[in-house]
Amino acid sequence: MTWEDHASLAPYNTFGIDARAERLVHLETEACVADYRVHPHGYPHQTVLLSGGSNMLLCADVPGTTARIAWKGREVIGETEDHVLLQVAAGENWHDTVLYTVQRGWGGLQNLSLIPGLVGAAPVQNIGAYGVELADSFDSLRFFSWDTGEIRTLSHADCAFGYRDSVFKGALKGKGVILSVTFKLSTQHHALKTSYGAIQDELAARGQEASIQTISEAVIAIRQNKLPDPKVLGNSGSFFKNPALPAEQVAGMAARHPQLPQYPQPDGTIKVAAGWLIEQAGWKGKRVGQVGMHAQQALVLVNYGGANGPELWAHAQRVQASVFEQFGVHLEPEVNLIG
Ligand code: EPU
């Protein structure tokens, strides 16, 4: 466990915002979590947990303690005839972990290639892309409770996964730390998902059949084309969620805008593409000072350099207000606002 005072968080958030943590503690091993819980500067319930920083907007300096999840490790903890159970430490890089599974021919995570961030944060918002969610390959996770200091194993049902949602955004918010995530991955009879149009087009353009490897490569190429690399241009992927609206409301919108991309949901609502709404409202590729919505994907808020959290949030609110004015739709941030 290593402590720093007044540490810059710029290296630890993908917007590259130079906010400061009053105290930053690096938890390099899983055992550090229990030590931290009883440390005089612990205040576990008030702790801001820092994972890959790829889904946070720092609007101010962070008082108290920020704890960085930095422990690593991957281990096969079970095997059946056609599945492997891979347990991965919270501090492992997500994309490296996907590549690790793809290289071994284990199926399940290939559509989730190149998503920034660390493994421990992935269940919190049930990361998803190209027709697949983390929940589809999830077996269980180990959760350290701040209250009791005990480690519980949480099942799929315990986690209450939804669209960019889980129990960790609800009842278990601030209650503890995800230590590791166990994935159930196919070793045979892979269920390959290529229904998302962009994957089919990419595979066709490459003249390739769908496989774990080729889907991963196709997704990497699609993401590199559309989504800015946080190392080059500060961003946190989609800034807003795609709103799920009542079918009647969407019918009314579609009558006026036949091009509106729609995705019917099992519960009868219809998700509409927030990126499309933002583009129609005129924000795609438009820069205001050091911030703007990305030129290739209007759902991505970008920091062109040096913008602070309030500037980025002010722009997000401008976009929100303008989409509401034009379409009567409220866009909800996907990204966590801190401060
Ligand atoms: N669209 C536009 N203009 C834009 C952006 C999108 O018209 O500027 C239209 C597209 O043409 C398409 C539709 O909107 O018809 C959907 O666009 P896209 O396929 O790019 O996906 P998305 O709905 O904008 C979601 C996820 C992404 C994920 C992609 C691919 C959310 C909030 N975002 O974006 O996840 O990679 O689907 O599956 O659900 C993230 O969460 O950070 C993220 C990048």
Coordinates of N, CA and C in Angstrom, one line a residue, residues 70-287:
A70 N -5.1 -1.8 -8.0 CA -3.9 -2.1 -8.8 C -3.4 -3.5 -8.7
W71 N -4.2 -4.4 -8.1 CA -3.8 -5.8 -8.0 C -4.1 -6.6 -9.2
K72 N -3.3 -7.6 -9.5 CA -3.4 -8.3 -10.8 C -3.4 -9.8 -10.7
G73 N -3.7 -10.5 -11.7 CA -3.6 -11.9 -11.8 C -4.8 -12.5 -12.5
R74 N -4.5 -13.7 -13.2 CA -5.5 -14.4 -13.9 C -5.3 -15.9 -13.6
E75 N -6.4 -16.6 -13.4 CA -6.2 -18.0 -13.0 C -7.4 -18.8 -13.5
V76 N -7.2 -20.0 -14.1 CA -8.3 -20.9 -14.5 C -8.6 -21.6 -13.2
I77 N -9.9 -21.5 -12.8 CA -10.3 -22.1 -11.5 C -11.3 -23.2 -11.7
G78 N -11.6 -23.5 -12.9 CA -12.5 -24.7 -13.2 C -12.6 -24.9 -14.7
E79 N -12.9 -26.2 -15.0 CA -13.1 -26.5 -16.4 C -14.2 -27.6 -16.5
T80 N -15.0 -27.5 -17.6 CA -15.9 -28.6 -17.9 C -15.6 -29.0 -19.4
E81 N -16.4 -29.9 -19.9 CA -16.1 -30.3 -21.3 C -16.0 -29.2 -22.3
D82 N -16.9 -28.2 -22.1 CA -16.9 -27.1 -23.1 C -16.8 -25.7 -22.5
H83 N -16.4 -25.6 -21.3 CA -16.2 -24.3 -20.7 C -15.0 -24.2 -19.8
V84 N -14.5 -23.0 -19.7 CA -13.4 -22.8 -18.7 C -13.9 -21.6 -17.8
L85 N -13.5 -21.7 -16.5 CA -13.8 -20.6 -15.6 C -12.5 -19.9 -15.4
L86 N -12.5 -18.6 -15.8 CA -11.3 -17.8 -15.7 C -11.5 -16.7 -14.6
Q87 N -10.7 -16.8 -13.6 CA -10.9 -15.7 -12.5 C -9.8 -14.6 -12.8
V88 N -10.3 -13.4 -12.9 CA -9.3 -12.3 -13.2 C -9.4 -11.2 -12.1
A89 N -8.2 -10.8 -11.7 CA -8.1 -9.7 -10.7 C -8.7 -8.4 -11.2
A90 N -9.3 -7.6 -10.2 CA -9.9 -6.4 -10.6 C -9.0 -5.4 -11.3
G91 N -7.7 -5.5 -11.0 CA -6.8 -4.5 -11.6 C -6.2 -4.8 -12.9
E92 N -6.6 -6.0 -13.5 CA -6.1 -6.3 -14.8 C -6.8 -5.4 -15.9
N93 N -6.0 -5.1 -16.9 CA -6.6 -4.3 -18.0 C -7.6 -5.2 -18.8
W94 N -8.7 -4.5 -19.1 CA -9.8 -5.2 -19.7 C -9.4 -5.8 -21.1
H95 N -8.9 -4.9 -22.0 CA -8.6 -5.4 -23.3 C -7.5 -6.5 -23.4
D96 N -6.5 -6.3 -22.5 CA -5.4 -7.4 -22.4 C -6.1 -8.7 -22.0
T97 N -7.1 -8.6 -21.2 CA -7.7 -9.8 -20.7 C -8.5 -10.5 -21.9
V98 N -9.2 -9.6 -22.7 CA -9.9 -10.1 -23.8 C -8.9 -10.8 -24.8
L99 N -7.8 -10.1 -25.1 CA -6.8 -10.7 -26.0 C -6.3 -12.1 -25.4
Y100 N -6.1 -12.1 -24.1 CA -5.6 -13.3 -23.5 C -6.6 -14.5 -23.8
T101 N -7.9 -14.2 -23.7 CA -8.9 -15.3 -23.9 C -9.0 -15.6 -25.4
V102 N -8.9 -14.6 -26.3 CA -9.0 -14.8 -27.7 C -7.8 -15.6 -28.2
Q103 N -6.6 -15.4 -27.7 CA -5.4 -16.1 -28.1 C -5.6 -17.6 -27.7
R104 N -6.3 -17.9 -26.6 CA -6.5 -19.3 -26.2 C -7.7 -19.9 -26.9
G105 N -8.4 -19.2 -27.7 CA -9.5 -19.8 -28.4 C -10.7 -19.9 -27.4
W106 N -10.8 -19.1 -26.4 CA -11.9 -19.2 -25.5 C -12.9 -18.1 -25.9
G107 N -14.2 -18.5 -26.0 CA -15.2 -17.6 -26.6 C -16.0 -16.9 -25.5
G108 N -16.4 -15.7 -25.8 CA -17.4 -14.9 -25.0 C -17.1 -13.5 -24.9
L109 N -15.8 -13.1 -24.9 CA -15.4 -11.7 -24.7 C -15.0 -11.0 -26.0
Q110 N -15.0 -11.7 -27.1 CA -14.3 -11.2 -28.3 C -15.0 -9.9 -28.8
N111 N -16.4 -9.8 -28.7 CA -17.1 -8.6 -29.1 C -16.8 -7.4 -28.3
L112 N -16.2 -7.6 -27.1 CA -15.9 -6.6 -26.1 C -14.4 -6.1 -26.2
S113 N -13.8 -6.4 -27.3 CA -12.4 -6.0 -27.5 C -12.3 -4.5 -27.5
L114 N -11.1 -4.1 -27.1 CA -10.7 -2.6 -27.1 C -11.5 -1.7 -26.3
I115 N -12.3 -2.2 -25.3 CA -13.0 -1.3 -24.4 C -11.9 -0.9 -23.3
P116 N -11.8 0.5 -23.1 CA -10.8 0.9 -22.1 C -11.2 0.5 -20.7
G117 N -10.3 0.5 -19.8 CA -10.7 0.3 -18.4 C -10.1 -1.0 -17.8
L118 N -10.4 -1.3 -16.6 CA -10.0 -2.5 -15.9 C -11.1 -3.5 -15.6
V119 N -10.7 -4.7 -15.3 CA -11.7 -5.8 -15.2 C -12.7 -5.5 -14.0
G120 N -12.2 -5.0 -12.9 CA -13.1 -4.9 -11.7 C -14.2 -3.9 -11.9
A121 N -14.1 -2.9 -12.9 CA -15.1 -1.9 -13.1 C -16.1 -2.5 -14.1
A122 N -15.8 -3.5 -14.9 CA -16.6 -3.9 -16.0 C -18.0 -4.4 -15.5
P123 N -18.1 -5.1 -14.4 CA -19.5 -5.5 -14.0 C -20.3 -4.3 -13.4
V124 N -19.7 -3.3 -13.0 CA -20.4 -2.2 -12.3 C -21.4 -1.6 -13.3
Q125 N -20.9 -1.4 -14.6 CA -21.9 -0.8 -15.5 C -22.2 -1.9 -16.6
N126 N -21.8 -3.1 -16.3 CA -22.2 -4.2 -17.3 C -21.8 -3.7 -18.7
I127 N -20.5 -3.6 -18.9 CA -20.0 -3.0 -20.2 C -20.6 -3.8 -21.4
G128 N -20.8 -3.1 -22.5 CA -21.4 -3.8 -23.6 C -21.0 -3.2 -24.9
A129 N -21.0 -4.0 -26.0 CA -20.7 -3.4 -27.3 C -21.0 -4.5 -28.3
Y130 N -21.4 -4.1 -29.5 CA -21.6 -5.0 -30.7 C -22.4 -6.2 -30.3
G131 N -23.5 -6.0 -29.6 CA -24.5 -7.1 -29.4 C -24.2 -8.0 -28.2
V132 N -23.2 -7.7 -27.4 CA -22.8 -8.5 -26.3 C -22.6 -7.6 -25.1
E133 N -22.9 -8.2 -23.9 CA -22.6 -7.5 -22.6 C -21.8 -8.4 -21.8
L134 N -21.1 -7.8 -20.8 CA -20.3 -8.6 -19.9 C -21.2 -9.7 -19.2
A135 N -22.4 -9.4 -18.9 CA -23.3 -10.3 -18.3 C -23.4 -11.7 -19.0
D136 N -23.2 -11.6 -20.3 CA -23.4 -12.9 -21.1 C -22.3 -13.9 -20.8
S137 N -21.2 -13.5 -20.4 CA -20.1 -14.4 -20.1 C -19.7 -14.4 -18.6
F138 N -20.6 -13.9 -17.8 CA -20.2 -13.7 -16.4 C -20.6 -14.9 -15.6
D139 N -19.7 -15.4 -14.7 CA -20.1 -16.5 -13.8 C -20.3 -16.0 -12.4
S140 N -19.4 -15.2 -11.8 CA -19.5 -14.7 -10.4 C -18.4 -13.7 -10.2
L141 N -18.5 -13.1 -9.0 CA -17.4 -12.2 -8.6 C -17.2 -12.3 -7.1
R142 N -16.0 -11.8 -6.7 CA -15.7 -11.8 -5.3 C -15.8 -10.3 -4.8
F143 N -16.5 -10.1 -3.7 CA -16.8 -8.7 -3.3 C -16.4 -8.6 -1.8
F144 N -15.6 -7.6 -1.6 CA -15.1 -7.3 -0.2 C -16.0 -6.3 0.4
S145 N -16.6 -6.6 1.6 CA -17.5 -5.7 2.2 C -16.8 -4.7 3.1
W146 N -17.0 -3.4 3.0 CA -16.5 -2.4 3.9 C -17.0 -2.7 5.3
D147 N -18.3 -3.0 5.4 CA -19.0 -3.2 6.7 C -18.3 -4.3 7.5
T148 N -18.2 -5.4 6.9 CA -17.8 -6.6 7.7 C -16.3 -7.0 7.5
G149 N -15.7 -6.6 6.4 CA -14.4 -7.0 6.1 C -14.4 -8.4 5.5
E150 N -15.6 -9.0 5.2 CA -15.7 -10.3 4.6 C -15.7 -10.3 3.1
I151 N -15.3 -11.4 2.5 CA -15.4 -11.6 1.1 C -16.6 -12.5 0.8
R152 N -17.5 -12.0 -0.1 CA -18.7 -12.8 -0.5 C -18.5 -13.1 -2.0
T153 N -19.0 -14.2 -2.4 CA -19.1 -14.5 -3.8 C -20.5 -14.2 -4.3
L154 N -20.6 -13.3 -5.3 CA -21.9 -12.9 -5.8 C -22.2 -13.6 -7.1
S155 N -23.4 -14.1 -7.3 CA -23.7 -14.8 -8.5 C -24.3 -13.8 -9.5
H156 N -24.5 -14.4 -10.7 CA -25.1 -13.5 -11.8 C -26.4 -12.9 -11.3
A157 N -27.3 -13.6 -10.6 CA -28.6 -13.0 -10.2 C -28.3 -12.0 -9.1
D158 N -27.3 -12.2 -8.2 CA -27.0 -11.2 -7.2 C -26.7 -9.9 -7.8
C159 N -26.0 -9.9 -9.0 CA -25.5 -8.7 -9.5 C -26.6 -7.8 -10.2
A160 N -27.7 -8.4 -10.5 CA -28.9 -7.6 -11.1 C -28.4 -6.8 -12.3
F161 N -27.8 -7.5 -13.3 CA -27.4 -6.7 -14.4 C -28.5 -6.2 -15.3
G162 N -28.3 -4.9 -15.8 CA -29.2 -4.3 -16.7 C -28.4 -3.6 -17.8
Y163 N -29.0 -2.8 -18.6 CA -28.3 -2.0 -19.6 C -27.4 -1.0 -18.9
R164 N -26.1 -1.1 -18.9 CA -25.1 -0.3 -18.3 C -25.5 -0.1 -16.8
D165 N -26.0 -1.2 -16.2 CA -26.5 -1.1 -14.8 C -26.2 -2.4 -14.1
S166 N -26.1 -2.3 -12.7 CA -26.0 -3.5 -11.9 C -26.3 -3.1 -10.4
V167 N -26.2 -4.0 -9.5 CA -26.4 -3.8 -8.1 C -25.4 -2.8 -7.5
F168 N -24.2 -2.8 -8.2 CA -23.1 -1.9 -7.7 C -23.4 -0.4 -8.0
K169 N -24.4 -0.1 -8.8 CA -24.9 1.3 -8.9 C -26.1 1.5 -8.1
G170 N -26.6 0.5 -7.4 CA -27.8 0.6 -6.5 C -27.4 0.2 -5.1
A171 N -28.0 -0.9 -4.7 CA -27.9 -1.3 -3.2 C -26.5 -1.5 -2.7
L172 N -25.6 -1.9 -3.6 CA -24.2 -2.1 -3.1 C -23.3 -0.9 -3.4
K173 N -23.8 0.2 -3.9 CA -23.0 1.3 -4.2 C -22.3 1.8 -2.9
G174 N -21.0 1.9 -3.0 CA -20.2 2.4 -1.9 C -20.1 1.4 -0.7
K175 N -20.5 0.2 -0.9 CA -20.5 -0.8 0.2 C -19.3 -1.6 0.2
G176 N -18.4 -1.6 -0.9 CA -17.3 -2.4 -0.9 C -16.6 -2.4 -2.2
V177 N -15.7 -3.4 -2.4 CA -14.9 -3.4 -3.6 C -15.0 -4.8 -4.3
I178 N -15.0 -4.8 -5.6 CA -15.0 -6.0 -6.4 C -13.5 -6.4 -6.5
L179 N -13.2 -7.6 -6.0 CA -11.8 -8.1 -5.9 C -11.4 -8.8 -7.2
S180 N -12.3 -9.6 -7.7 CA -12.0 -10.4 -8.9 C -13.3 -10.8 -9.6
V181 N -13.2 -11.0 -10.9 CA -14.4 -11.4 -11.7 C -14.1 -12.8 -12.3
T182 N -15.1 -13.7 -12.3 CA -14.9 -15.0 -12.9 C -15.8 -15.1 -14.1
F183 N -15.1 -15.4 -15.3 CA -15.9 -15.5 -16.5 C -16.0 -17.0 -16.9
K184 N -17.2 -17.3 -17.5 CA -17.4 -18.6 -18.0 C -17.3 -18.5 -19.6
L185 N -16.2 -19.1 -20.1 CA -15.9 -18.9 -21.5 C -16.0 -20.3 -22.2
S186 N -16.5 -20.2 -23.4 CA -16.6 -21.5 -24.2 C -15.3 -22.0 -24.8
T187 N -15.1 -23.3 -24.7 CA -13.9 -23.8 -25.3 C -14.3 -24.6 -26.6
Q188 N -15.6 -24.8 -26.7 CA -16.2 -25.5 -27.9 C -17.6 -24.9 -28.1
H189 N -18.2 -25.2 -29.3 CA -19.5 -24.7 -29.6 C -19.7 -23.3 -29.3
H190 N -18.9 -22.4 -29.8 CA -18.9 -21.0 -29.5 C -20.2 -20.4 -30.1
A191 N -20.8 -19.5 -29.3 CA -22.0 -18.8 -29.8 C -21.5 -17.4 -30.3
L192 N -21.2 -17.4 -31.6 CA -20.6 -16.2 -32.1 C -21.7 -15.2 -32.5
K193 N -21.6 -14.0 -32.1 CA -22.6 -13.0 -32.3 C -22.1 -12.0 -33.4
T194 N -22.7 -12.1 -34.6 CA -22.3 -11.1 -35.6 C -23.5 -10.4 -36.1
S195 N -24.6 -10.4 -35.4 CA -25.8 -9.8 -35.9 C -25.7 -8.2 -36.0
Y196 N -24.8 -7.7 -35.2 CA -24.5 -6.2 -35.3 C -24.0 -5.9 -36.7
G197 N -24.7 -5.1 -37.4 CA -24.4 -4.8 -38.9 C -22.9 -4.5 -39.1
A198 N -22.3 -3.7 -38.3 CA -20.9 -3.2 -38.6 C -20.0 -4.4 -38.6
I199 N -20.2 -5.5 -37.7 CA -19.3 -6.6 -37.7 C -19.4 -7.4 -39.0
Q200 N -20.7 -7.6 -39.5 CA -20.9 -8.3 -40.7 C -20.2 -7.6 -41.9
D201 N -20.4 -6.3 -41.9 CA -19.8 -5.5 -43.0 C -18.2 -5.6 -43.0
E202 N -17.7 -5.5 -41.8 CA -16.2 -5.6 -41.6 C -15.7 -6.9 -42.0
L203 N -16.4 -8.0 -41.6 CA -15.9 -9.3 -42.0 C -16.0 -9.5 -43.5
A204 N -17.1 -9.1 -44.1 CA -17.3 -9.2 -45.5 C -16.2 -8.4 -46.2
A205 N -15.9 -7.2 -45.8 CA -14.8 -6.4 -46.4 C -13.5 -7.1 -46.4
R206 N -13.3 -7.9 -45.3 CA -12.0 -8.6 -45.1 C -12.0 -10.0 -45.8
G207 N -13.2 -10.4 -46.2 CA -13.4 -11.7 -46.8 C -13.1 -12.8 -45.8
Q208 N -13.5 -12.6 -44.5 CA -13.3 -13.5 -43.5 C -14.5 -14.2 -42.9
E209 N -14.4 -15.4 -42.5 CA -15.5 -16.1 -41.8 C -15.5 -15.6 -40.3
A210 N -16.6 -15.7 -39.7 CA -16.7 -15.3 -38.3 C -16.0 -16.4 -37.4
S211 N -15.1 -15.9 -36.5 CA -14.4 -16.8 -35.5 C -14.1 -15.9 -34.3
I212 N -13.7 -16.5 -33.2 CA -13.4 -15.7 -32.1 C -12.3 -14.6 -32.5
Q213 N -11.3 -15.1 -33.2 CA -10.2 -14.2 -33.6 C -10.6 -13.1 -34.6
T214 N -11.4 -13.5 -35.6 CA -11.7 -12.5 -36.6 C -12.7 -11.5 -36.1
I215 N -13.7 -11.9 -35.2 CA -14.6 -11.0 -34.6 C -13.8 -10.0 -33.8
S216 N -12.9 -10.4 -33.0 CA -12.1 -9.5 -32.2 C -11.4 -8.5 -33.1
E217 N -10.8 -9.0 -34.1 CA -10.0 -8.1 -35.1 C -11.0 -7.1 -35.7
A218 N -12.2 -7.6 -36.1 CA -13.2 -6.7 -36.7 C -13.6 -5.6 -35.8
V219 N -13.9 -6.0 -34.5 CA -14.3 -5.0 -33.5 C -13.2 -4.0 -33.3
I220 N -12.0 -4.5 -33.2 CA -10.9 -3.5 -33.0 C -10.8 -2.5 -34.1
A221 N -11.0 -3.0 -35.3 CA -10.9 -2.1 -36.5 C -12.1 -1.1 -36.5
I222 N -13.3 -1.6 -36.1 CA -14.5 -0.7 -36.1 C -14.3 0.4 -35.0
R223 N -13.8 0.0 -33.9 CA -13.7 0.9 -32.8 C -12.6 2.0 -33.1
Q224 N -11.5 1.5 -33.7 CA -10.4 2.4 -34.0 C -10.8 3.4 -35.1
N225 N -11.8 3.1 -35.9 CA -12.3 4.0 -36.9 C -13.2 5.1 -36.3
K226 N -14.0 4.7 -35.3 CA -15.1 5.5 -34.8 C -14.7 6.2 -33.5
L227 N -14.0 5.5 -32.7 CA -13.9 6.0 -31.3 C -12.5 6.6 -31.1
P228 N -12.3 7.8 -30.6 CA -11.0 8.3 -30.4 C -10.2 7.5 -29.3
D229 N -8.9 7.4 -29.6 CA -8.0 6.7 -28.6 C -7.7 7.7 -27.4
P230 N -8.1 7.3 -26.2 CA -8.0 8.2 -25.1 C -6.5 8.7 -24.9
K231 N -5.5 7.9 -25.4 CA -4.1 8.3 -25.2 C -3.9 9.5 -26.1
V232 N -4.7 9.7 -27.2 CA -4.5 10.8 -28.1 C -5.4 11.9 -27.8
L233 N -6.7 11.6 -27.6 CA -7.7 12.6 -27.4 C -8.6 12.2 -26.2
G234 N -8.5 13.0 -25.1 CA -9.2 12.6 -23.9 C -10.7 12.4 -24.1
N235 N -11.2 11.2 -23.6 CA -12.6 10.9 -23.7 C -13.0 9.7 -22.9
S236 N -14.2 9.4 -22.7 CA -14.6 8.3 -21.9 C -15.7 7.4 -22.6
G237 N -15.5 7.3 -23.9 CA -16.4 6.5 -24.7 C -17.8 7.2 -24.8
S238 N -18.8 6.5 -24.9 CA -20.2 7.1 -24.9 C -20.4 7.9 -23.7
F239 N -20.7 9.2 -23.8 CA -20.9 10.0 -22.6 C -22.3 9.8 -22.0
F240 N -23.3 9.6 -22.9 CA -24.7 9.4 -22.5 C -25.1 8.0 -22.8
K241 N -26.2 7.5 -22.1 CA -26.8 6.2 -22.5 C -27.7 6.4 -23.7
N242 N -28.0 5.4 -24.4 CA -29.1 5.4 -25.4 C -30.4 5.3 -24.6
P243 N -31.3 6.3 -24.7 CA -32.5 6.3 -23.9 C -33.5 5.3 -24.4
A244 N -34.1 4.6 -23.4 CA -35.2 3.6 -23.7 C -36.5 4.4 -23.5
L245 N -37.3 4.5 -24.6 CA -38.5 5.4 -24.5 C -39.8 4.5 -24.8
P246 N -41.0 5.1 -24.3 CA -42.2 4.4 -24.6 C -42.4 4.3 -26.2
A247 N -43.0 3.2 -26.6 CA -43.1 2.9 -28.1 C -43.9 4.1 -28.7
E248 N -45.0 4.6 -28.1 CA -45.8 5.7 -28.7 C -45.0 6.9 -28.9
Q249 N -44.1 7.2 -28.0 CA -43.3 8.4 -28.1 C -42.3 8.2 -29.4
V250 N -41.8 7.0 -29.5 CA -40.8 6.8 -30.6 C -41.6 6.8 -31.9
A251 N -42.8 6.3 -31.9 CA -43.6 6.3 -33.2 C -43.8 7.8 -33.6
G252 N -44.1 8.6 -32.6 CA -44.3 10.1 -32.9 C -43.0 10.7 -33.5
M253 N -41.9 10.3 -32.9 CA -40.6 10.9 -33.4 C -40.3 10.3 -34.8
A254 N -40.5 9.0 -35.0 CA -40.2 8.4 -36.3 C -41.0 8.9 -37.4
A255 N -42.3 9.4 -37.1 CA -43.1 9.9 -38.1 C -42.5 11.2 -38.7
R256 N -41.8 12.0 -37.8 CA -41.2 13.2 -38.2 C -39.7 12.9 -38.8
H257 N -39.1 11.9 -38.2 CA -37.7 11.6 -38.6 C -37.6 10.1 -38.9
P258 N -37.9 9.7 -40.2 CA -37.9 8.3 -40.5 C -36.6 7.6 -40.4
Q259 N -35.5 8.4 -40.4 CA -34.1 7.8 -40.3 C -33.8 7.4 -38.8
L260 N -34.6 7.7 -37.9 CA -34.2 7.5 -36.4 C -33.9 6.1 -36.2
P261 N -32.6 5.8 -35.7 CA -32.3 4.4 -35.4 C -33.0 3.9 -34.1
Q262 N -33.7 2.8 -34.2 CA -34.5 2.3 -33.1 C -34.1 0.8 -32.8
Y263 N -34.2 0.5 -31.5 CA -33.8 -0.9 -31.1 C -34.9 -1.3 -30.0
P264 N -35.9 -2.1 -30.5 CA -37.0 -2.5 -29.6 C -36.4 -3.4 -28.5
Q265 N -36.9 -3.2 -27.2 CA -36.4 -3.9 -26.1 C -37.4 -4.9 -25.6
P266 N -36.9 -6.0 -24.9 CA -37.9 -7.0 -24.4 C -39.0 -6.5 -23.6
D267 N -38.8 -5.3 -22.9 CA -39.9 -4.8 -22.0 C -40.9 -3.9 -22.8
G268 N -40.8 -3.8 -24.1 CA -41.7 -3.1 -24.9 C -41.3 -1.6 -25.2
T269 N -40.3 -1.2 -24.4 CA -39.8 0.2 -24.8 C -38.9 0.1 -26.0
I270 N -38.5 1.2 -26.5 CA -37.6 1.3 -27.7 C -36.5 2.2 -27.4
K271 N -35.3 1.6 -27.6 CA -34.1 2.4 -27.4 C -33.8 3.2 -28.6
V272 N -33.5 4.4 -28.5 CA -33.1 5.2 -29.7 C -31.6 5.6 -29.6
A273 N -31.0 5.9 -30.7 CA -29.5 6.1 -30.7 C -29.3 7.6 -30.3
A274 N -28.7 7.7 -29.1 CA -28.4 9.1 -28.6 C -27.4 9.8 -29.6
G275 N -26.5 9.0 -30.1 CA -25.5 9.7 -31.1 C -26.2 10.3 -32.2
W276 N -27.3 9.7 -32.7 CA -28.1 10.2 -33.9 C -28.8 11.5 -33.4
L277 N -29.4 11.5 -32.3 CA -30.1 12.7 -31.8 C -29.1 13.9 -31.7
I278 N -27.9 13.6 -31.1 CA -26.9 14.6 -30.9 C -26.5 15.2 -32.3
E279 N -26.3 14.2 -33.2 CA -25.9 14.7 -34.6 C -26.9 15.6 -35.2
Q280 N -28.2 15.1 -35.1 CA -29.3 15.9 -35.7 C -29.4 17.3 -35.0
A281 N -29.0 17.4 -33.7 CA -29.1 18.6 -33.0 C -27.9 19.5 -33.4
G282 N -27.0 19.0 -34.2 CA -25.9 19.9 -34.8 C -24.6 19.9 -34.0
W283 N -24.5 18.9 -33.1 CA -23.3 19.0 -32.3 C -22.1 18.1 -32.7
K284 N -22.4 17.3 -33.7 CA -21.3 16.3 -34.1 C -20.1 17.1 -34.7
G285 N -18.9 16.9 -34.2 CA -17.7 17.5 -34.7 C -17.6 19.0 -34.4
K286 N -18.5 19.5 -33.7 CA -18.5 21.0 -33.4 C -17.7 21.2 -32.1
R287 N -16.7 22.1 -32.2 CA -15.8 22.3 -31.1 C -16.2 23.6 -30.4

